[in-house]
CSV table of C-alpha atoms in Angstrom, one decimal:
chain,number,residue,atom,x,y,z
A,856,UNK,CA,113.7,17.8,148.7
A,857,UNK,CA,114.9,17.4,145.1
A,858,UNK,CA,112.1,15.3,143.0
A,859,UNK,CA,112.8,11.9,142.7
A,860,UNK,CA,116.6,11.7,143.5
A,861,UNK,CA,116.8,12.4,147.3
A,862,UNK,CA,115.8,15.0,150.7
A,863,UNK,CA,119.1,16.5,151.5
A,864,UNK,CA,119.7,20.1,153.7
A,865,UNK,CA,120.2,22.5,151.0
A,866,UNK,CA,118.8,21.2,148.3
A,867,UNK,CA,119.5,22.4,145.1
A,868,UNK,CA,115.5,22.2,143.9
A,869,UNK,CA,114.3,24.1,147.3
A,870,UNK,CA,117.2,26.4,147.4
A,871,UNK,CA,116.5,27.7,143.4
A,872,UNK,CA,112.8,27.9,144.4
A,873,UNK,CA,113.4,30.2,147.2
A,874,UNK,CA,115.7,32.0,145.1
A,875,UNK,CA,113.5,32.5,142.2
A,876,UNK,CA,110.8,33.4,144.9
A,877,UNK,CA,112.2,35.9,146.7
A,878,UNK,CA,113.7,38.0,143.9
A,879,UNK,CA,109.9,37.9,142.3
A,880,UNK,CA,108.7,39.1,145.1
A,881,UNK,CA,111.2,41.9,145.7
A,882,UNK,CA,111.0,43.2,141.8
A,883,UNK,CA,106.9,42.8,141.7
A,884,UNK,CA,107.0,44.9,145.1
A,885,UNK,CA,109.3,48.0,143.4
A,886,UNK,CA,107.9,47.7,140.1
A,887,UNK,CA,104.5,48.1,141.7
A,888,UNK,CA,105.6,50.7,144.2
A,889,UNK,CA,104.4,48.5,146.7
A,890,UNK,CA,104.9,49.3,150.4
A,891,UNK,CA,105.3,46.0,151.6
A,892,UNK,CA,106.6,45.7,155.5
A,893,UNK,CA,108.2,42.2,154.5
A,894,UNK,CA,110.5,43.8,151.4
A,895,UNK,CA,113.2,44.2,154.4
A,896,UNK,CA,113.0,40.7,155.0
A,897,UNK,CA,112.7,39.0,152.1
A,898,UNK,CA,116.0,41.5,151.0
A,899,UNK,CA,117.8,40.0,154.3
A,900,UNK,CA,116.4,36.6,153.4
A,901,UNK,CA,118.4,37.0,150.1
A,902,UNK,CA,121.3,38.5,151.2
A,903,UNK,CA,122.1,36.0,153.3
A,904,UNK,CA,120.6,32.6,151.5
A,905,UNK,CA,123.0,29.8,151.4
A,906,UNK,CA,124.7,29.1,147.8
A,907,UNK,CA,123.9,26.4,145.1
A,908,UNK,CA,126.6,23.3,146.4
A,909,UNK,CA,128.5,23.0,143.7
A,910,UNK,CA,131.9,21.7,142.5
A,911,UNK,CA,134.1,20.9,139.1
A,912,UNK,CA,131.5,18.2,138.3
A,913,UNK,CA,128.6,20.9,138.6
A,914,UNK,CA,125.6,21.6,140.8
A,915,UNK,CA,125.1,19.0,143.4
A,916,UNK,CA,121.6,17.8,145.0
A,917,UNK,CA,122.0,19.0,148.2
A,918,UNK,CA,124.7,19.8,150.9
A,919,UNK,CA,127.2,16.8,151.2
A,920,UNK,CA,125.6,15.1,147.9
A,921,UNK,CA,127.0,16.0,145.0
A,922,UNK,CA,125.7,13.8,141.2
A,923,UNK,CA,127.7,11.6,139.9
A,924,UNK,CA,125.3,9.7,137.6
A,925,UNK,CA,122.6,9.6,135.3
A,926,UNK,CA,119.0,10.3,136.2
A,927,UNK,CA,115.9,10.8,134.3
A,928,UNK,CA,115.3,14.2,136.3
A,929,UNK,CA,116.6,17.0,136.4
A,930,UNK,CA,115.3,18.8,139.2
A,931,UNK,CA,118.9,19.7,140.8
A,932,UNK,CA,119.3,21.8,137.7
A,933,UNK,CA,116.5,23.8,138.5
A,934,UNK,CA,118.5,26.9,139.0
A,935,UNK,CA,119.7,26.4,135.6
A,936,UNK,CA,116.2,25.6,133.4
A,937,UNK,CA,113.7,27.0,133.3
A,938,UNK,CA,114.8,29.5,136.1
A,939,UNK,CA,117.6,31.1,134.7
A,940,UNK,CA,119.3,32.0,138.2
A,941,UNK,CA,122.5,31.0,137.0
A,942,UNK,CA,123.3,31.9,132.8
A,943,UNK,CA,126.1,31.5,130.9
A,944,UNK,CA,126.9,35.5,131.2
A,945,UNK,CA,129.9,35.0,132.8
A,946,UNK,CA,132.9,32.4,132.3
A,947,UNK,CA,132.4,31.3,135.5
A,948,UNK,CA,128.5,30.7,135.3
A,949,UNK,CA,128.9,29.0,131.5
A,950,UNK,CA,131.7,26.7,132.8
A,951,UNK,CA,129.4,25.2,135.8
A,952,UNK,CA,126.2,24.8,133.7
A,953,UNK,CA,128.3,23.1,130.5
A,954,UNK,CA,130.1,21.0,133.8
A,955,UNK,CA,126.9,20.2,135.3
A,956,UNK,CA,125.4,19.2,132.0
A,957,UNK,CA,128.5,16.4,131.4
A,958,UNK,CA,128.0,14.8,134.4
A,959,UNK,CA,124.1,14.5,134.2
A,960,UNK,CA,124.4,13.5,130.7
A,961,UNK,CA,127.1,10.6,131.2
A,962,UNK,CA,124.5,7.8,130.5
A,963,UNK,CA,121.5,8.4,128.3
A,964,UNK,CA,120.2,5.3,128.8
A,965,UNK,CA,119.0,6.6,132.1
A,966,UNK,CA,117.2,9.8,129.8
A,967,UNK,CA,113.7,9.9,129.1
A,968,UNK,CA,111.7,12.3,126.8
A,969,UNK,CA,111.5,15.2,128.8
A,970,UNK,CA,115.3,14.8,130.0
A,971,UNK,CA,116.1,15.1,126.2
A,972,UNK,CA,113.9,18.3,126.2
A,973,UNK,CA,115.2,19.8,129.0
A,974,UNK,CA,118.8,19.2,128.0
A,975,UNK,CA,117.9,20.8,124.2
A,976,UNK,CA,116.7,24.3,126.2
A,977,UNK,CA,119.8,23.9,128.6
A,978,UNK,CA,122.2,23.5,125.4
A,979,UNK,CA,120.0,26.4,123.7
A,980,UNK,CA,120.6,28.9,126.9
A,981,UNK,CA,124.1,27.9,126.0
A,982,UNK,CA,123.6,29.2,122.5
A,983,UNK,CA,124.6,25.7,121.0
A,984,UNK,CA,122.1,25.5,118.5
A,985,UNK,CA,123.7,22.3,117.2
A,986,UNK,CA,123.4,20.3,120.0
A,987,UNK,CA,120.2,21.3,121.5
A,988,UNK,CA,119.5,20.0,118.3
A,989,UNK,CA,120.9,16.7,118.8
A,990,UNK,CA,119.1,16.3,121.9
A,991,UNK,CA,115.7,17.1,120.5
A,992,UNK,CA,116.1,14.8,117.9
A,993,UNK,CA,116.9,12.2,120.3
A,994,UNK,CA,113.5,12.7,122.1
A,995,UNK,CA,111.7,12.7,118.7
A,996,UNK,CA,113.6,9.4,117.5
A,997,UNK,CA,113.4,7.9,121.3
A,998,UNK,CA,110.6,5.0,119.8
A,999,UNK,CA,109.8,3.6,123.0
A,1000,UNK,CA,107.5,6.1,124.2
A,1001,UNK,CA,106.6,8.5,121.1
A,1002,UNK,CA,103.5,7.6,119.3
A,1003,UNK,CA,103.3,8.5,115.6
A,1004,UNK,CA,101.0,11.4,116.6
A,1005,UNK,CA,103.7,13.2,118.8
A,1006,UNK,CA,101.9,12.3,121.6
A,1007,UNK,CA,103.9,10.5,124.6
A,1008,UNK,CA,103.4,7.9,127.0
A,1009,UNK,CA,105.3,5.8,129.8
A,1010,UNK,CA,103.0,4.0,132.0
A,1011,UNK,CA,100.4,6.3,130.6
A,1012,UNK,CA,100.0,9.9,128.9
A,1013,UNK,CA,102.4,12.0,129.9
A,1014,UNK,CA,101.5,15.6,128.3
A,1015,UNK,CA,104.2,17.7,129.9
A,1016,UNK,CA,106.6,16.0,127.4
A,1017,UNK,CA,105.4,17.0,124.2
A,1018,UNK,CA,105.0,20.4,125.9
A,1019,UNK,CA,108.2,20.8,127.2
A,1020,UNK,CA,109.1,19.5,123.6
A,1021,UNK,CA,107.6,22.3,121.9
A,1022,UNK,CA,109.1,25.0,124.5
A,1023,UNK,CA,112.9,23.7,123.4
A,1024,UNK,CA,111.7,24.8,120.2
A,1025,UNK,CA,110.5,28.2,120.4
A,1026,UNK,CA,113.6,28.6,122.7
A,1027,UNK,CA,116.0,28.2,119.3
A,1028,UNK,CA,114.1,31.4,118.2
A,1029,UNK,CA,113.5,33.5,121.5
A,1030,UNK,CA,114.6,33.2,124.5
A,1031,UNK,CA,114.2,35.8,127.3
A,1032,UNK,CA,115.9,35.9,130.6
A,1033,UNK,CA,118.5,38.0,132.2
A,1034,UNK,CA,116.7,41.3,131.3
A,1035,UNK,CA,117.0,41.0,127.6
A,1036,UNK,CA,114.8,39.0,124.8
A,1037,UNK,CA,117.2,36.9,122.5
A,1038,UNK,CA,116.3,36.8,118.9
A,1039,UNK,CA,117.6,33.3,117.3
A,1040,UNK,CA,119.6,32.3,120.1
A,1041,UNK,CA,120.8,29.0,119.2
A,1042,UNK,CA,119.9,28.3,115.7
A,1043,UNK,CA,121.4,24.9,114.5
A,1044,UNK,CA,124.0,25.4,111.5
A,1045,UNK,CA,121.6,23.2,109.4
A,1046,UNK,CA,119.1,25.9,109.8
A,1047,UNK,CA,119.9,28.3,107.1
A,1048,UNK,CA,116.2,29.8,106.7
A,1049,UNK,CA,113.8,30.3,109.7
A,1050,UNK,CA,111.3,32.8,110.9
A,1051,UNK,CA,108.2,32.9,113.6
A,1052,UNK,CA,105.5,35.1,114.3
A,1053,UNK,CA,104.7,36.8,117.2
A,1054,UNK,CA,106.6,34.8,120.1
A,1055,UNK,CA,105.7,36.5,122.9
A,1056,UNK,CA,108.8,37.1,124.9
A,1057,UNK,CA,109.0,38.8,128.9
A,1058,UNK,CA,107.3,41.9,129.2
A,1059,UNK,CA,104.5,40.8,127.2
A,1060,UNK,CA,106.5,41.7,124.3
A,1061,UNK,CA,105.7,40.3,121.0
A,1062,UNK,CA,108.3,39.5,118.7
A,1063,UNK,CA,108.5,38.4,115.1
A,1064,UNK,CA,111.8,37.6,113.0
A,1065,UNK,CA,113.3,36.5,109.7
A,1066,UNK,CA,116.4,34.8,109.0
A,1067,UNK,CA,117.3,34.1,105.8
A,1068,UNK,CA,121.0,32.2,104.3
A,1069,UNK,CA,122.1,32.7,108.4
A,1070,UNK,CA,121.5,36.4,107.9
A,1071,UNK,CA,118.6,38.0,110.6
């Protein structure tokens, strides 16, 4: 099932979930020194899981279904953000998250807050400071559901918003995924000047920067 755009086999949504679950599971179990009897299995398991359906357009929804429009969610992107199963390391990897990106992002007018959110860490992951920028100020000048106190509403409260809004944030500072902790990642050209305090980043470290005239 992918959350609110269809139940497909192999969907995108499930598939990063069982992804993102069985390599937990597997690195919790060595790190620990654990001597799990299903670490066999849940290696097999991941050996063999099924790929992310994909094409030149980017990540489908499922097997057979692949998005051609605009959608409020998300959640076949899952693999992407906030999972980080698939990263712009490689030219391969960068080219399918920036295609899969262009096709969600075709009509806005679809967008709500969190999908301007979501697309600001996506474009941040990228290291495009500028238009994770873009994006964020689209959610903050997006009049119909912001109230004057940053707090957001649809048909009622919705608090994950503001949340999520706040994450895309912190992620122009630090990010941390694919075994490292990024330090200003995607800091938009406007911001010359910027610093935080104690971000804490995976690993439990804590991290605190300065960057001053673009200079860190």
């Amino acid at each position: 099932h992918s959350p609110e755009l269809a139940t497909v086999p192999d969907a995108n949504y499930d598939l990063a979930l069982f992804r993102w679950g069985l390599e937990t599971l597997i690195a919790s179990a060595e790190r620990l020194e654990i001597e799990e009897p299903l670490l066999p299995r849940w290696r097999e398991v991941l050996a063999n899981l099924t790929p992310f359906p994909a094409d030149s357009t980017g990540l489908w929804v499922g097997r057979d279904l692949p998005w051609r429009t605009s959608h409020r969610h998300y959640s076949h992107l899952l693999a992407i953000y906030p999972l980080a199963l698939i990263t712009p390391e490689t030219p391969a990897n960068r080219a399918l998250i920036e295609a899969s990106l262009r096709t969600w992002e075709k009509d806005p007018s679809a967008f709500r807050g969190y999908s301007f959110t979501g697309a600001a860490s996506m474009y941040a992951m990228l290291g495009d400071g500028d238009a994770a920028l873009e994006r964020l100020n689209r959610f903050l000048d997006f009049p119909k559901y912001n109230e004057p106190n940053t707090f957001y509403a649809e048909a009622g409260p919705v608090i994950e918003t503001p949340l999520s809004a706040a994450t895309s944030i912190q992620e122009f500072f630090l990010q941390s995924w694919g075994g490292a902790l990024r330090v200003f990642p995607a800091i938009p050209a406007s911001w010359p000047d910027a610093a935080f305090d104690r971000l804490r980043g995976d690993g439990a470290f804590l991290v605190s920067a300065v960057r001053r005239g673009g200079r860190t």
